[in-house]
Coordinates of C-alpha atoms in Angstrom, one line a residue:
M23 CA 10.4 14.4 3.9
S24 CA 12.7 17.4 3.1
E25 CA 10.4 20.6 3.3
A26 CA 11.3 23.4 0.7
P27 CA 13.7 26.2 2.2
K28 CA 13.3 29.7 2.3
D29 CA 15.7 31.0 0.2
D30 CA 18.6 32.9 1.4
S31 CA 20.7 33.0 -1.0
A32 CA 23.2 35.7 -1.1
S33 CA 23.3 38.0 -4.8
P34 CA 25.5 36.2 -7.2
F35 CA 28.0 38.9 -6.3
D36 CA 28.6 37.7 -2.9
K37 CA 30.9 35.6 -1.5
P38 CA 28.5 32.7 0.8
E39 CA 30.1 32.8 4.3
F40 CA 30.2 29.0 5.0
V41 CA 29.8 27.2 8.0
E42 CA 32.5 25.4 9.6
L43 CA 30.8 21.4 10.6
E44 CA 31.8 18.3 12.9
F45 CA 30.8 15.3 11.7
K46 CA 29.0 13.0 14.3
P47 CA 26.7 10.2 13.8
L48 CA 22.9 10.7 14.5
S49 CA 21.9 9.0 17.0
K50 CA 17.9 9.3 16.6
R51 CA 18.4 8.9 12.9
R52 CA 20.5 5.9 13.2
L53 CA 23.3 7.1 11.3
S54 CA 26.7 6.3 11.5
Q55 CA 29.5 8.8 11.6
A56 CA 31.2 7.6 8.1
T57 CA 27.6 8.3 6.9
C58 CA 27.5 11.7 7.1
E59 CA 30.8 12.6 6.7
K60 CA 30.8 10.4 3.3
W61 CA 27.7 13.0 2.2
R62 CA 28.3 16.3 4.0
Y63 CA 25.6 16.1 6.6
G64 CA 27.0 18.0 9.3
I65 CA 26.1 19.6 13.0
D66 CA 26.8 23.8 13.2
G67 CA 25.3 24.3 16.9
S68 CA 21.6 22.9 17.4
R69 CA 21.5 22.9 13.0
Q70 CA 21.6 20.0 11.4
V71 CA 23.2 20.7 7.7
A72 CA 23.4 19.5 4.6
E73 CA 26.0 20.4 2.3
Y74 CA 25.3 20.4 -1.8
M75 CA 28.4 20.1 -4.5
R76 CA 28.4 20.8 -7.8
G77 CA 31.3 20.2 -9.9
G78 CA 33.6 19.3 -6.9
K79 CA 32.6 22.7 -5.8
L80 CA 30.5 23.6 -2.4
V81 CA 27.3 25.7 -4.0
A82 CA 25.1 25.6 -1.0
Q83 CA 24.1 24.1 2.5
K84 CA 21.2 23.9 3.7
L85 CA 20.5 24.8 7.0
R86 CA 17.4 22.7 9.0
T87 CA 17.1 23.8 13.0
R88 CA 14.8 21.2 15.6
S89 CA 12.0 22.9 15.0
K90 CA 12.3 21.9 10.7
K91 CA 12.8 25.4 9.6
F92 CA 15.1 25.6 6.7
S93 CA 17.5 28.6 5.0
I94 CA 20.4 28.7 2.9
I95 CA 23.7 29.7 2.5
G96 CA 25.2 29.9 -0.9
D97 CA 23.4 29.3 -4.5
G98 CA 19.4 27.6 -3.3
K99 CA 17.8 28.7 -6.5
K100 CA 19.6 25.9 -8.9
L101 CA 20.3 23.1 -6.0
P102 CA 21.5 20.0 -7.5
L103 CA 20.1 16.3 -6.4
F104 CA 21.6 16.0 -3.1
G105 CA 24.6 13.8 -3.5
Q106 CA 24.8 13.3 -7.1
H107 CA 28.2 14.5 -7.1
L108 CA 29.5 11.3 -5.0
W109 CA 28.8 9.2 -8.1
R110 CA 30.2 8.6 -11.8
D111 CA 27.4 10.0 -14.3
G112 CA 25.4 6.5 -15.7
G113 CA 24.9 3.5 -14.3
K114 CA 23.1 -0.2 -14.0
R115 CA 20.4 1.7 -10.9
L116 CA 19.8 4.7 -9.2
V117 CA 17.7 6.0 -6.1
I118 CA 16.6 9.3 -5.3
T119 CA 14.2 10.0 -2.2
E120 CA 12.5 12.7 -0.9
G121 CA 14.8 13.8 1.6
E122 CA 18.4 14.0 2.5
L123 CA 18.1 12.0 5.5
D124 CA 16.4 8.8 3.5
A125 CA 19.2 9.3 0.9
M126 CA 21.9 9.0 3.6
T127 CA 19.5 5.6 5.0
V128 CA 19.2 3.9 1.8
S129 CA 22.9 4.4 1.2
Q130 CA 24.3 3.1 4.1
L131 CA 22.2 -0.4 4.2
Q132 CA 24.0 -0.9 1.4
D133 CA 27.0 -0.2 2.7
N134 CA 27.0 3.5 0.6
K135 CA 28.2 1.6 -2.4
Y136 CA 25.5 2.1 -4.7
P137 CA 24.0 5.9 -6.2
V138 CA 21.4 7.5 -3.7
V139 CA 20.1 10.5 -4.6
S140 CA 17.8 13.2 -3.1
L141 CA 15.4 15.7 -3.7
P142 CA 17.2 19.4 -2.2
A143 CA 13.5 20.8 -1.7
G144 CA 10.9 18.1 -0.4
A145 CA 8.2 16.7 -3.4
G146 CA 7.2 19.9 -4.3
S147 CA 11.0 20.4 -5.8
A148 CA 10.9 17.3 -7.9
V149 CA 10.0 17.9 -11.2
K150 CA 11.8 21.0 -11.6
T151 CA 15.0 19.6 -10.0
V152 CA 14.7 15.7 -12.1
A153 CA 13.9 18.1 -15.3
R154 CA 17.1 20.4 -14.4
E155 CA 19.4 17.2 -13.9
L156 CA 17.3 14.8 -16.6
E157 CA 20.9 14.0 -18.1
F158 CA 22.5 13.3 -14.8
V159 CA 18.9 10.6 -14.5
N160 CA 19.0 9.2 -18.0
G161 CA 22.3 7.9 -17.5
F162 CA 21.1 5.1 -15.5
E163 CA 19.4 2.2 -16.8
T164 CA 17.0 1.9 -13.9
V165 CA 15.7 4.7 -11.6
V166 CA 14.1 4.1 -8.7
L167 CA 11.6 6.4 -6.9
C168 CA 11.7 6.2 -3.4
F169 CA 9.1 9.2 -2.3
D170 CA 7.4 9.7 0.9
M171 CA 4.1 7.1 1.1
D172 CA 2.0 9.8 1.7
E173 CA -0.1 11.8 -0.7
P174 CA 2.1 14.9 -2.4
G175 CA 5.0 11.9 -2.3
Q176 CA 3.1 9.3 -4.3
D177 CA 2.2 12.3 -7.0
A178 CA 5.7 13.4 -7.3
A179 CA 6.4 10.6 -8.2
R180 CA 4.1 9.8 -10.8
E181 CA 4.9 13.7 -12.1
V182 CA 8.7 12.8 -12.6
A183 CA 7.3 9.2 -13.7
E184 CA 5.9 11.3 -16.6
I185 CA 9.4 12.6 -17.7
L186 CA 11.3 10.5 -17.8
P187 CA 11.9 7.0 -21.1
P188 CA 9.3 4.9 -20.6
G189 CA 10.1 1.7 -18.7
K190 CA 13.0 3.5 -16.6
V191 CA 11.1 4.0 -13.3
K192 CA 10.0 1.8 -11.4
I193 CA 7.9 2.9 -7.7
A194 CA 9.5 1.5 -4.7
R195 CA 6.3 1.2 -1.6
L196 CA 7.7 1.3 1.6
P197 CA 5.0 0.2 5.1
L198 CA 6.3 3.7 6.7
K199 CA 6.4 7.5 5.5
D200 CA 9.5 7.1 4.3
A201 CA 13.5 5.1 4.6
S202 CA 14.5 7.1 8.0
D203 CA 11.5 6.2 9.5
M204 CA 11.9 2.5 8.9
M205 CA 15.6 2.7 9.7
Q206 CA 14.0 4.8 13.4
A207 CA 11.3 2.2 13.7
G208 CA 14.4 -0.9 13.4
R209 CA 12.9 -2.0 10.2
G210 CA 15.5 -1.3 8.2
R211 CA 15.7 -4.3 6.8
E212 CA 12.9 -4.1 4.8
V213 CA 14.2 -0.9 2.5
I214 CA 16.2 -2.4 0.1
P215 CA 13.8 -5.6 -0.8
A216 CA 10.9 -2.8 -1.2
L217 CA 13.6 -1.0 -3.7
W218 CA 14.3 -4.0 -5.5
E219 CA 10.6 -4.8 -6.1
A220 CA 8.9 -1.7 -6.6
K221 CA 7.0 -1.9 -9.7
T222 CA 7.7 -0.8 -13.4
F223 CA 5.8 2.4 -13.6
R224 CA 2.6 2.7 -15.8
P225 CA 1.3 5.8 -17.1
T226 CA -2.4 5.7 -16.3
G227 CA -4.9 3.8 -18.2
V228 CA -1.9 0.8 -18.7
V229 CA -2.8 -2.2 -17.0
G230 CA -0.4 -4.9 -17.2
I231 CA -2.7 -8.7 -17.3
E232 CA -1.4 -9.6 -14.2
D233 CA -2.5 -7.2 -12.5
L234 CA -6.3 -8.1 -13.6
V235 CA -5.8 -12.3 -12.6
D236 CA -8.2 -12.4 -9.3
E237 CA -11.0 -10.4 -11.4
V238 CA -11.1 -12.9 -14.3
V239 CA -11.0 -15.9 -12.6
E240 CA -14.2 -15.0 -10.9
P241 CA -17.1 -16.7 -12.9
P242 CA -19.2 -14.0 -15.0
K243 CA -22.4 -12.7 -13.2
M244 CA -25.3 -11.7 -14.7
G245 CA -26.6 -8.1 -14.9
R246 CA -29.8 -7.1 -13.3
S247 CA -33.0 -7.7 -15.1
W248 CA -35.3 -6.3 -17.7
P249 CA -38.7 -6.4 -17.0
W250 CA -38.8 -9.2 -20.2
S251 CA -37.3 -12.3 -18.9
S252 CA -36.9 -13.0 -23.3
L253 CA -34.3 -9.8 -23.2
T254 CA -33.1 -10.5 -19.6
E255 CA -32.1 -14.2 -21.0
K256 CA -30.3 -12.6 -24.4
T257 CA -28.4 -9.9 -23.2
Y258 CA -27.8 -11.2 -19.5
G259 CA -28.4 -8.6 -18.4
R260 CA -28.0 -5.0 -17.7
R261 CA -25.4 -3.8 -16.7
R262 CA -22.9 -0.3 -15.9
G263 CA -20.8 1.6 -17.7
E264 CA -22.8 1.1 -20.6
L265 CA -25.5 2.9 -23.4
Y266 CA -28.1 1.7 -24.5
A267 CA -30.3 3.2 -27.3
L268 CA -34.5 2.6 -27.7
G269 CA -35.5 4.0 -31.2
G270 CA -38.9 4.3 -32.4
G271 CA -42.2 5.7 -34.7
T272 CA -43.9 8.5 -32.4
G273 CA -46.5 7.5 -30.2
C274 CA -45.2 3.9 -30.5
G275 CA -44.6 4.2 -26.9
K276 CA -40.8 4.8 -26.6
S277 CA -41.8 6.9 -23.0
T278 CA -43.6 3.6 -21.8
I279 CA -40.8 1.3 -22.3
F280 CA -38.8 3.8 -20.5
K281 CA -40.6 4.4 -17.6
Q282 CA -41.3 0.3 -17.6
I283 CA -37.6 -0.2 -16.8
A284 CA -37.6 2.9 -14.5
S285 CA -40.4 1.0 -11.8
H286 CA -39.0 -1.8 -12.4
I287 CA -35.7 -0.2 -11.2
I288 CA -36.9 1.5 -8.3
K289 CA -39.5 -2.1 -7.3
N290 CA -37.1 -5.5 -7.9
D291 CA -33.6 -3.2 -7.6
Q292 CA -35.0 -1.3 -4.8
L293 CA -32.5 1.5 -6.0
P294 CA -33.0 4.9 -7.2
V295 CA -33.1 6.6 -10.7
G296 CA -32.7 9.8 -12.5
L297 CA -35.0 10.9 -15.2
I298 CA -34.8 13.4 -18.0
M299 CA -37.7 13.3 -19.8
L300 CA -38.2 16.9 -22.1
E301 CA -41.0 16.0 -23.3
E302 CA -42.9 15.9 -20.3
T303 CA -44.0 17.9 -17.5
N304 CA -42.4 16.1 -14.3
A305 CA -46.0 15.6 -12.8
T306 CA -46.9 13.4 -15.4
T307 CA -43.5 11.4 -15.3
A308 CA -44.7 10.9 -12.0
R309 CA -47.8 10.3 -11.8
H310 CA -46.6 7.3 -14.4
L311 CA -44.4 6.1 -12.3
A312 CA -47.0 6.1 -9.1
G313 CA -49.3 4.3 -11.8
L314 CA -46.7 1.4 -13.0
H315 CA -46.2 1.0 -8.8
V316 CA -49.8 0.6 -8.4
G317 CA -50.8 -1.2 -11.6
K318 CA -53.4 1.8 -12.5
R319 CA -53.2 4.4 -15.6
L320 CA -53.3 7.1 -13.3
H321 CA -52.3 9.3 -16.1
V322 CA -55.9 8.6 -17.8
P323 CA -58.9 10.9 -17.6
G324 CA -62.0 9.3 -15.4
L325 CA -59.9 6.4 -14.2
D326 CA -61.4 6.0 -10.4
F327 CA -58.7 6.4 -7.5
S328 CA -58.1 6.7 -4.0
P329 CA -55.9 10.1 -3.3
D330 CA -55.0 8.4 0.0
E331 CA -53.5 5.1 -2.2
V332 CA -51.6 7.8 -5.2
R333 CA -50.1 9.4 -2.1
A334 CA -49.0 5.7 -0.4
A335 CA -47.5 5.1 -3.5
M336 CA -45.7 8.4 -4.3
K337 CA -44.7 8.4 -0.4
T338 CA -42.6 4.7 -1.9
L339 CA -41.1 6.4 -4.5
T340 CA -39.5 8.8 -2.9
G341 CA -35.6 8.8 -2.7
R342 CA -36.0 6.5 -5.4
A343 CA -36.8 8.7 -8.2
F344 CA -35.5 11.7 -9.3
L345 CA -36.4 14.8 -12.7
F346 CA -34.7 17.1 -14.2
D347 CA -37.2 20.3 -14.8
P348 CA -36.3 21.6 -18.6
R349 CA -38.7 24.2 -17.9
R350 CA -36.5 25.6 -14.8
D351 CA -32.7 25.3 -16.6
A352 CA -31.2 25.6 -20.0
S353 CA -32.0 21.4 -21.8
D354 CA -28.6 21.4 -24.0
Y355 CA -26.3 18.9 -23.4
D356 CA -23.8 20.2 -21.2
T357 CA -26.4 21.2 -18.4
V358 CA -27.7 17.7 -18.6
E359 CA -25.0 16.4 -18.2
R360 CA -24.4 18.3 -15.1
K361 CA -27.5 17.1 -13.7
I362 CA -26.8 13.4 -14.6
R363 CA -23.8 14.3 -12.8
Y364 CA -25.5 15.5 -9.6
M365 CA -28.1 12.3 -9.4
V366 CA -25.2 9.8 -9.8
Q367 CA -22.7 11.4 -7.4
A368 CA -25.0 12.8 -5.1
E369 CA -28.4 11.3 -5.3
G370 CA -27.2 7.7 -5.7
C371 CA -29.2 6.8 -9.2
K372 CA -26.8 4.2 -11.4
D373 CA -29.5 4.5 -14.3
I374 CA -30.3 7.4 -16.3
F375 CA -32.9 7.6 -18.5
L376 CA -33.0 9.8 -21.1
D377 CA -36.3 10.8 -23.1
H378 CA -34.8 12.2 -25.8
L379 CA -31.4 12.4 -27.2
T380 CA -32.7 14.3 -30.5
A381 CA -33.7 17.2 -28.3
L382 CA -30.4 18.3 -27.4
T383 CA -29.0 18.6 -30.9
A384 CA -31.7 20.7 -31.3
D385 CA -30.5 24.2 -31.5
A386 CA -27.2 22.6 -33.4
D387 CA -25.8 24.1 -36.2
N388 CA -25.2 20.8 -37.7
E389 CA -27.3 18.1 -35.6
Y390 CA -24.6 15.5 -37.4
T391 CA -22.1 16.6 -35.3
E392 CA -23.2 17.3 -32.5
L393 CA -24.9 13.9 -32.3
N394 CA -20.9 12.4 -32.8
R395 CA -20.0 15.1 -29.7
L396 CA -23.3 13.8 -27.6
M397 CA -22.4 10.3 -27.7
A398 CA -18.7 10.5 -27.1
K399 CA -19.5 12.4 -24.3
L400 CA -21.9 9.7 -22.5
G401 CA -19.7 6.6 -24.2
K402 CA -17.1 8.1 -21.3
L403 CA -19.3 9.3 -19.2
V404 CA -21.2 5.6 -18.4
V405 CA -17.3 4.9 -17.5
E406 CA -15.9 7.6 -15.7
L407 CA -19.2 8.1 -13.5
D408 CA -20.2 3.4 -13.5
C409 CA -23.5 3.7 -14.3
T410 CA -25.9 2.7 -16.7
I411 CA -27.7 5.4 -19.5
Y412 CA -30.7 4.9 -21.3
F413 CA -31.1 7.1 -24.2
V414 CA -34.3 7.2 -26.9
S415 CA -33.2 8.6 -30.2
H416 CA -35.5 9.7 -32.8
L417 CA -35.8 7.6 -36.2
T418 CA -35.0 9.1 -39.7
T419 CA -38.3 8.9 -42.2
P420 CA -37.9 5.1 -43.7
D421 CA -38.2 3.7 -47.8
G422 CA -41.3 2.3 -47.5
K423 CA -43.8 1.8 -44.6
S424 CA -43.6 3.9 -42.2
H425 CA -42.5 3.1 -38.3
E426 CA -46.3 4.4 -37.5
E427 CA -47.9 2.0 -39.2
G428 CA -45.4 -1.0 -38.5
G429 CA -42.3 -0.6 -40.9
R430 CA -39.1 -2.0 -39.6
V431 CA -36.9 -0.5 -37.2
L432 CA -33.3 -0.7 -38.9
E433 CA -30.0 0.9 -37.3
K434 CA -29.4 3.3 -40.2
H435 CA -32.5 4.9 -38.7
F436 CA -31.8 6.3 -36.2
K437 CA -30.4 9.7 -36.5
G438 CA -27.2 10.0 -36.5
S439 CA -26.6 6.5 -36.6
R440 CA -23.4 5.7 -37.1
A441 CA -21.9 7.2 -33.3
I442 CA -25.2 5.6 -31.6
A443 CA -24.0 2.6 -33.9
F444 CA -20.7 3.4 -32.9
W445 CA -21.1 4.1 -28.6
S446 CA -23.8 1.8 -28.3
H447 CA -24.1 -1.5 -25.9
Y448 CA -27.1 -2.0 -27.3
M449 CA -29.8 -1.1 -29.4
F450 CA -33.7 -1.5 -29.1
G451 CA -36.7 -1.2 -31.7
I452 CA -40.1 -0.8 -31.2
E453 CA -42.5 -1.7 -33.7
R454 CA -45.9 -0.9 -34.2
D455 CA -49.6 -0.8 -36.6
K456 CA -50.8 2.7 -34.0
Q457 CA -53.8 2.1 -35.8
D458 CA -53.9 -1.2 -34.8
L459 CA -55.7 -0.9 -31.2
E460 CA -55.0 -4.5 -30.2
G461 CA -52.3 -4.7 -32.1
V462 CA -48.6 -5.7 -30.1
T463 CA -45.4 -4.3 -29.9
T464 CA -42.4 -5.7 -31.3
F465 CA -39.3 -5.5 -29.6
R466 CA -36.4 -6.0 -31.3
V467 CA -32.7 -5.8 -30.5
L468 CA -30.4 -4.5 -33.2
K469 CA -27.5 -4.4 -31.7
D470 CA -25.4 -6.7 -28.6
R471 CA -22.1 -5.7 -28.5
Y472 CA -22.1 -7.6 -25.1
T473 CA -22.1 -11.4 -26.9
G474 CA -23.9 -10.9 -29.6
D475 CA -26.4 -13.4 -28.8
A476 CA -29.2 -11.3 -28.3
N477 CA -28.7 -9.8 -32.4
G478 CA -32.0 -10.4 -33.8
L479 CA -34.0 -11.3 -30.6
T480 CA -37.3 -10.2 -31.3
F481 CA -40.8 -11.0 -28.6
G482 CA -43.3 -9.4 -28.3
L483 CA -44.8 -5.9 -26.2
A484 CA -49.3 -6.7 -24.9
Y485 CA -50.4 -3.2 -23.5
D486 CA -52.6 -3.8 -19.9
R487 CA -55.6 -0.9 -20.1
D488 CA -56.3 -2.0 -16.9
T489 CA -52.4 -2.2 -15.2
G490 CA -51.2 0.8 -18.2
R491 CA -47.8 -2.1 -18.7
L492 CA -46.2 -3.8 -21.8
D493 CA -46.3 -7.6 -21.3
E494 CA -44.4 -10.0 -22.9
C495 CA -46.4 -12.1 -25.6
E496 CA -45.9 -14.2 -28.5
L497 CA -45.7 -12.5 -31.7
P498 CA -48.5 -13.0 -34.3
E499 CA -47.4 -16.3 -36.8
K500 CA -47.1 -13.6 -39.6
R501 CA -44.4 -11.4 -37.6
Q502 CA -42.1 -14.5 -36.2
D503 CA -40.6 -14.1 -40.5
G504 CA -39.7 -11.1 -40.9
G505 CA -43.0 -11.0 -43.2
S506 CA -45.9 -9.1 -43.5
P507 CA -45.8 -5.7 -42.8
F508 CA -42.4 -5.7 -43.1
D509 CA -43.0 -7.3 -46.8
G510 CA -40.9 -5.9 -49.7
E511 CA -38.9 -3.2 -47.1
D512 CA -35.1 -3.3 -47.5
V513 CA -33.5 -3.7 -44.4
G514 CA -29.1 -3.6 -45.7
Y515 CA -27.5 -1.1 -45.6

């Protein structure tokens, strides 16, 4: 690798006093005298000197000491690519290396016959130099970048590739740091095949289908289970990188369903969860989770329970549940997103529960526009963090029977429904007549992006007043075919 030289270039009005060079083989680098003469890479006492030419004229000498200190004689401000003068403009293939010795190595391995150049000052000079010499570089049909295999070198290779025409650039990979190291290790014969096997650069986000073969031949796997078998069977479980929306009337059990899913993940998957419950205190949420863990409604006053039993449950939940306290911080979306990132990246919470989305738009000038923005950000966030986000949405008032009386939930009832429907992988609706104390809650799948198999699935949830859990059950006969209590309701758009 060639490090950035110190710029000791003279004033343009001064005539540079170039040093006289002696050309010898570089035995340590395994470079012949013929190669050094062709490339004008010589010796001045204990210093190695690389000569830079432009238009047949010597413009600069780059001096390198044994301790790898660099200096420039001549005009060092706009150096060309090292060796550029050796090749005619244009051709089939050009190799660009990171340092002069690497370029000479590649050249010698090809009998000094084929176009190779190097950057004048390492990875840091890559983009500026190539941009400056763009006409020369673009004259070749293919450009192979053989920069150092370290992070700066590979970053520079990608940056250079981005400024050249699509499809022109290939990036080579070597087993060792650079071509010179390969030659010194007696592995020079491996360099040229590596250049020919270099892969065409693709910008971030573009993947060739051939790169997916191993992943595609793996049989699809079931996701993680839901608390209810019917939902697991039809959705094939829960997956990372997905958004799940839940909507229902006020007081119809959305938060209870949320906490039961979270409790299921903690107990069944043995994984931590993050809970952002904006309508209740953290103590209330924790009490519900502890109750679900022991199978008792610990949030109900007058229940006889042992404090030791509750402490034991809380100990089991320690490290498995992380909560956001809106009383201690703002509850706008940007703040909530920072908390989500922390929960996922620092605490390992791959399942995040947000109750509810609508609260994040309360202060927005335009609720519809803000919901569109939030859904787009959440949709990208689950992919970036490889997590699953479950969120509750409030519903608009329907025509006909209200949701609190068991009216059917439709996609269009979700506030900001277009954005929610666009970004959500699943949309669930819950329907319950709150006045029917013994009634069964209907759980309805409104949208299934994964396979579509779960679209239209309905099943019953019966609330157990001893355990505080919702258990799957059969729907009453009158609800099996979409009849009462939905008669006369327009279910279309």
